[in-house]
Coordinates of C-alpha atoms in Angstrom, one line a residue:
M9 CA -52.3 60.9 178.0
I10 CA -53.9 59.1 175.1
F11 CA -56.3 56.3 175.5
S12 CA -56.5 53.0 173.2
S13 CA -59.7 52.3 173.7
L14 CA -62.4 53.7 175.3
P15 CA -65.0 53.5 177.7
L16 CA -62.5 52.6 180.5
P17 CA -63.6 49.4 182.3
V18 CA -65.5 49.9 185.2
E19 CA -65.7 46.9 188.3
I20 CA -67.6 48.0 191.0
I21 CA -66.1 46.1 194.3
Y22 CA -69.3 46.5 196.4
K23 CA -72.3 48.1 196.4
F24 CA -74.9 49.4 198.8
P25 CA -78.7 48.8 200.0
S26 CA -81.0 50.6 197.9
G27 CA -81.7 54.7 199.2
T28 CA -77.8 55.1 200.1
W29 CA -76.0 58.0 198.3
V30 CA -72.4 57.5 198.9
E31 CA -71.2 61.5 198.5
N32 CA -67.5 61.2 199.3
I33 CA -64.7 58.9 199.2
A34 CA -61.1 58.5 200.8
I35 CA -58.9 56.4 201.3
R36 CA -57.0 54.8 204.8
S37 CA -52.9 54.9 204.6
N38 CA -53.5 50.8 204.9
G39 CA -55.7 50.5 201.4
L40 CA -59.2 50.4 203.0
I41 CA -62.1 53.1 201.3
L42 CA -63.8 55.2 203.9
A43 CA -67.4 56.3 202.3
A44 CA -69.3 59.0 203.6
I45 CA -73.0 58.7 203.2
L46 CA -75.6 62.0 202.1
F47 CA -78.8 60.7 203.4
T48 CA -77.5 59.2 206.9
P49 CA -75.1 60.5 208.9
E50 CA -72.5 57.4 208.5
I51 CA -69.4 56.5 207.7
Y52 CA -68.8 53.5 206.3
Q53 CA -65.3 51.0 205.3
V54 CA -65.1 49.3 202.6
D55 CA -62.2 46.6 201.9
P56 CA -61.5 46.4 197.8
K57 CA -59.4 42.6 199.0
T58 CA -62.3 41.0 200.3
R59 CA -65.3 43.4 198.3
T60 CA -66.7 43.7 202.6
A61 CA -68.7 46.7 204.5
S62 CA -68.8 47.9 207.7
L63 CA -70.4 50.8 209.8
V64 CA -67.7 52.5 210.9
A65 CA -69.3 55.9 212.5
K66 CA -72.2 58.0 212.6
I67 CA -72.5 61.5 213.6
P68 CA -75.1 62.6 216.3
A69 CA -77.6 64.8 215.1
A70 CA -77.5 65.0 211.8
S71 CA -78.8 63.5 208.9
G72 CA -76.2 63.5 206.2
I73 CA -72.6 64.0 205.5
L74 CA -71.3 66.5 202.7
D75 CA -67.0 65.8 202.8
I76 CA -64.4 63.6 204.2
V77 CA -60.5 64.6 204.4
E78 CA -58.0 63.4 206.0
I79 CA -55.4 65.5 208.0
E80 CA -53.5 63.6 210.5
E81 CA -52.7 60.1 209.3
D82 CA -56.3 58.1 210.0
V83 CA -58.2 61.4 211.6
F84 CA -60.6 62.2 209.5
Y85 CA -62.9 65.6 208.9
V86 CA -66.4 66.2 208.0
A87 CA -69.0 68.2 206.7
A88 CA -72.3 67.0 208.5
C89 CA -75.9 68.4 207.4
N90 CA -79.4 68.5 208.2
F91 CA -81.6 68.1 205.4
S92 CA -85.3 68.2 205.8
D93 CA -85.2 65.5 202.9
T94 CA -84.1 63.8 199.8
S95 CA -84.2 67.6 197.4
I96 CA -80.7 68.7 199.1
T97 CA -82.6 72.0 199.9
P98 CA -79.6 74.1 201.5
T99 CA -80.5 76.2 204.4
A100 CA -78.2 78.3 206.6
G101 CA -77.5 77.1 209.9
N102 CA -77.8 73.3 209.4
F103 CA -73.7 72.6 208.9
S104 CA -70.9 71.5 211.3
V105 CA -67.8 70.1 210.8
W106 CA -66.8 66.9 213.2
R107 CA -63.4 64.4 213.7
V108 CA -63.6 61.5 213.1
D109 CA -60.6 59.5 214.5
V110 CA -60.5 55.5 212.6
N111 CA -57.5 55.3 215.3
T112 CA -59.7 53.9 218.1
L113 CA -61.3 51.2 215.9
K114 CA -60.3 48.6 218.3
P115 CA -61.6 45.0 218.4
E116 CA -64.0 46.3 221.4
N117 CA -64.9 49.1 219.9
T118 CA -66.7 48.6 216.3
L119 CA -67.2 52.6 216.1
A120 CA -64.8 55.6 215.4
K121 CA -64.7 58.3 217.9
V122 CA -66.4 61.5 216.4
E123 CA -66.2 64.8 218.1
K124 CA -68.1 68.2 216.9
I125 CA -65.2 71.4 216.4
V126 CA -67.5 74.0 214.9
D127 CA -71.5 75.0 213.3
I128 CA -70.8 77.0 210.7
P129 CA -74.0 79.0 211.0
Q130 CA -73.7 81.0 208.3
A131 CA -73.1 78.3 205.9
K132 CA -75.4 77.7 203.3
F133 CA -74.0 74.5 201.5
L134 CA -71.3 72.9 202.4
N135 CA -69.7 70.8 200.6
G136 CA -66.3 69.8 198.9
A137 CA -63.2 70.4 201.4
T138 CA -59.6 70.0 201.3
L139 CA -56.8 70.2 203.6
L140 CA -55.3 73.6 203.9
S141 CA -52.3 73.3 206.2
R142 CA -51.7 69.9 208.1
K143 CA -49.1 72.0 210.4
D144 CA -52.1 74.3 211.0
G145 CA -54.3 72.2 211.0
T146 CA -56.5 73.9 208.9
L147 CA -59.2 73.2 206.3
L148 CA -60.9 74.5 203.6
F149 CA -64.5 73.5 202.9
A150 CA -66.6 75.4 199.1
D151 CA -69.6 76.8 199.9
S152 CA -71.7 75.8 196.6
V153 CA -74.2 78.2 197.5
L154 CA -72.6 81.1 198.3
G155 CA -69.8 80.6 195.9
S156 CA -67.4 80.8 198.8
L157 CA -64.4 78.9 200.3
F158 CA -64.3 78.7 204.4
R159 CA -61.2 78.3 206.1
V160 CA -61.9 75.9 209.6
S161 CA -59.3 75.8 212.7
T162 CA -59.9 72.0 213.8
R163 CA -57.6 73.7 217.1
S164 CA -59.0 77.5 217.3
K165 CA -62.1 76.3 215.9
E166 CA -62.4 79.9 214.0
V167 CA -64.5 79.9 210.8
K168 CA -63.6 82.7 208.0
I169 CA -64.9 83.2 204.4
V170 CA -61.1 83.8 202.4
I171 CA -62.3 83.4 199.1
T172 CA -64.7 84.3 196.8
D173 CA -64.5 84.2 193.3
P174 CA -66.6 84.7 189.8
L175 CA -65.5 80.9 188.9
F176 CA -67.1 79.8 192.5
G177 CA -70.1 81.3 191.7
V178 CA -73.6 81.0 189.9
T179 CA -74.1 82.3 186.5
P180 CA -77.7 85.0 186.2
N181 CA -80.6 83.1 185.7
S182 CA -79.1 79.6 186.3
S183 CA -81.9 77.5 187.7
L184 CA -78.9 75.1 188.6
K185 CA -78.1 77.0 192.6
E186 CA -74.8 74.5 192.6
G187 CA -71.4 76.7 192.3
V188 CA -67.9 75.6 193.7
N189 CA -68.2 72.1 194.1
G190 CA -65.2 69.2 195.0
L191 CA -61.6 71.5 196.3
K192 CA -58.3 69.4 196.1
L193 CA -54.8 71.5 197.1
G194 CA -52.5 71.3 194.7
T195 CA -48.4 70.8 194.7
K196 CA -47.3 74.4 193.8
G197 CA -49.5 76.7 196.1
N198 CA -52.7 76.2 193.6
L199 CA -56.4 75.5 195.0
L200 CA -58.1 72.9 192.4
F201 CA -61.6 73.1 192.0
T202 CA -65.2 72.4 190.2
S203 CA -67.9 74.5 189.6
T204 CA -71.2 72.4 188.3
N205 CA -73.1 75.7 187.2
Q206 CA -70.2 76.6 185.1
N207 CA -69.4 73.1 183.8
L208 CA -65.6 73.7 184.7
L209 CA -62.3 72.9 186.2
G210 CA -60.2 75.3 187.4
E211 CA -57.4 76.3 189.7
I212 CA -56.7 79.5 191.7
S213 CA -53.2 80.6 193.7
I214 CA -53.6 80.7 197.5
N215 CA -51.5 82.0 200.3
S216 CA -50.5 79.8 203.1
D217 CA -53.6 81.4 205.0
G218 CA -55.9 80.1 202.1
T219 CA -56.4 83.7 200.6
P220 CA -56.4 84.2 197.0
K221 CA -53.3 85.9 195.0
D222 CA -55.2 86.4 192.4
K223 CA -58.5 85.7 190.5
G224 CA -59.4 81.8 189.4
Q225 CA -58.5 80.8 186.1
V226 CA -60.4 77.8 184.0
L227 CA -58.2 74.6 183.3
S228 CA -61.0 72.8 181.4
S229 CA -64.4 74.0 180.7
G230 CA -67.0 72.3 178.8
I231 CA -67.2 69.2 181.3
V232 CA -71.0 68.7 181.9
L233 CA -72.1 68.6 186.1
P234 CA -68.6 68.2 187.3
D235 CA -68.5 67.0 190.7
D236 CA -65.6 65.9 192.9
F237 CA -62.2 64.7 191.4
A238 CA -58.7 62.8 191.7
V239 CA -55.1 64.0 191.9
G240 CA -52.4 62.0 190.6
P241 CA -49.0 62.5 190.1
P242 CA -48.1 65.3 188.1
T243 CA -47.8 63.4 185.1
L244 CA -50.9 61.3 185.2
G245 CA -53.7 64.4 185.4
I246 CA -57.1 64.8 187.0
F247 CA -60.3 62.5 186.7
V248 CA -63.8 63.7 187.3
S249 CA -66.6 62.8 188.5
Q250 CA -70.3 63.6 187.0
N251 CA -73.0 62.9 189.0
G252 CA -75.5 64.2 186.8
P253 CA -74.6 63.0 182.5
D254 CA -73.1 59.5 185.1
Q255 CA -69.7 60.1 183.6
L256 CA -66.0 60.2 183.9
S257 CA -63.5 62.8 182.7
F258 CA -59.9 63.1 182.3
V259 CA -58.2 66.1 182.6
P260 CA -54.4 66.4 180.9
P261 CA -51.8 67.6 183.6
G262 CA -52.1 71.6 183.3
G263 CA -55.6 71.6 181.7
G264 CA -56.7 71.2 178.6
K265 CA -59.6 69.6 176.5
A266 CA -61.3 67.3 179.0
T267 CA -61.7 63.6 177.7
V268 CA -64.8 61.4 178.7
V269 CA -63.4 58.0 179.6
V270 CA -66.5 56.4 181.2
G271 CA -69.8 57.2 179.8
A272 CA -69.3 58.5 176.4
K273 CA -71.2 55.2 175.6
D274 CA -73.6 52.7 178.3
Q275 CA -71.1 51.4 180.7
P276 CA -72.2 49.7 184.2
G277 CA -70.9 50.8 187.3
L278 CA -71.1 54.8 187.2
K279 CA -74.7 55.7 187.6
G280 CA -74.4 58.8 189.5
P281 CA -70.6 58.9 190.0
T282 CA -70.2 62.1 193.4
S283 CA -65.9 61.0 194.3
A284 CA -63.1 59.7 193.1
A285 CA -59.9 59.3 195.0
I286 CA -56.4 57.2 193.7
G287 CA -55.8 54.1 196.0
K288 CA -52.2 54.2 198.3
G289 CA -49.9 51.9 198.3
N290 CA -47.4 50.2 195.5
T291 CA -50.0 48.0 194.3
K292 CA -52.8 47.4 191.7
L293 CA -55.3 47.9 194.5
G294 CA -53.1 50.9 195.8
R295 CA -51.7 53.4 193.3
G296 CA -53.0 51.5 190.4
T297 CA -56.8 52.0 190.8
L298 CA -58.8 55.1 190.8
Y299 CA -62.1 54.3 193.1
V300 CA -65.3 56.3 192.4
G301 CA -68.3 56.0 194.5
T302 CA -71.6 56.9 193.1
N303 CA -74.9 57.5 194.2
G304 CA -76.9 54.6 191.5
G305 CA -78.2 57.1 189.3
V306 CA -79.5 60.7 190.8
A307 CA -82.8 60.1 188.8
S308 CA -84.3 58.1 191.2
Y309 CA -83.7 61.0 193.9
L310 CA -85.1 63.3 191.6
N311 CA -88.2 61.1 191.0
G312 CA -89.1 60.5 194.7
S313 CA -88.2 56.8 194.3
V314 CA -85.5 56.2 196.1
T315 CA -84.4 52.7 194.8
A316 CA -80.9 53.7 193.5
R317 CA -77.8 51.6 195.2
G318 CA -74.9 53.7 195.8
T319 CA -71.6 51.6 194.8
I320 CA -67.5 51.8 194.9
S321 CA -65.9 50.9 191.8
R322 CA -62.4 50.9 190.6
I323 CA -60.9 51.8 187.7
D324 CA -57.5 50.0 186.6
I325 CA -54.5 52.9 186.0
E326 CA -51.9 51.4 186.5
K327 CA -50.8 51.5 182.9
F328 CA -51.1 55.2 182.6
Y329 CA -48.2 55.5 185.2

């Protein structure tokens, strides 16, 4: 892809109150955006047309949500966590997987029905997640500290580590203890992933049960602190959010050198990008839009002020198809 001008324009469509860290987003079939919040166990629904948001789900006995993934239409699963404070100190025994049925939203039910699926006591820091098999009802969750992937059956509630790979882990003597982060299932039996510690986007070939066929491979290196990402059609490529440097990078189909498309220069609207997703439907606000969730700037959390306001922003990608 050739970009005629950079950075790509960013438009904020909704700004949350101070202290709201949007950790991940998912797009419903009707085009509405679900935003999972890290330091409160809540999911908000954002309408990109009216630019309004409403609380649609709360996870009990948790302090936050780390990811959200859809298995069947409007039925989502989230990784819930318990953090003692905003330092995000990873601790085993604090993670669980929950089912969120957005179909249950009715005029008389302002909140969706939620149900705990399983605790994962051995997990140290569940982060990214992806659908593994819609037919089998299985998901993969990345543990950024263990450098491993858990397979979770939403039916049998079986939990098993299925992959531990060198590209998932943390390099020796590194102060950053966050390895494998974002996950997305590819179209050819491959799994795409980011490593925040190793500054890369990679892929690994997997079997239908999530076990590896081979070792992980690097698709693009030198992506500073990559977080979650959005995968478009095969001809479009991959957009990677970069929380620390306030950037968004593009990786061409098949891999190669990443291009910073937002954040190479001062650009409003992407302070602390954590997640990205392409809209649904053949409209400008559907497949023509890349939506990005942000925490408002991670520095606010690191210095303890927690004044940042997370956002949902949009970037027009219609011309790139």
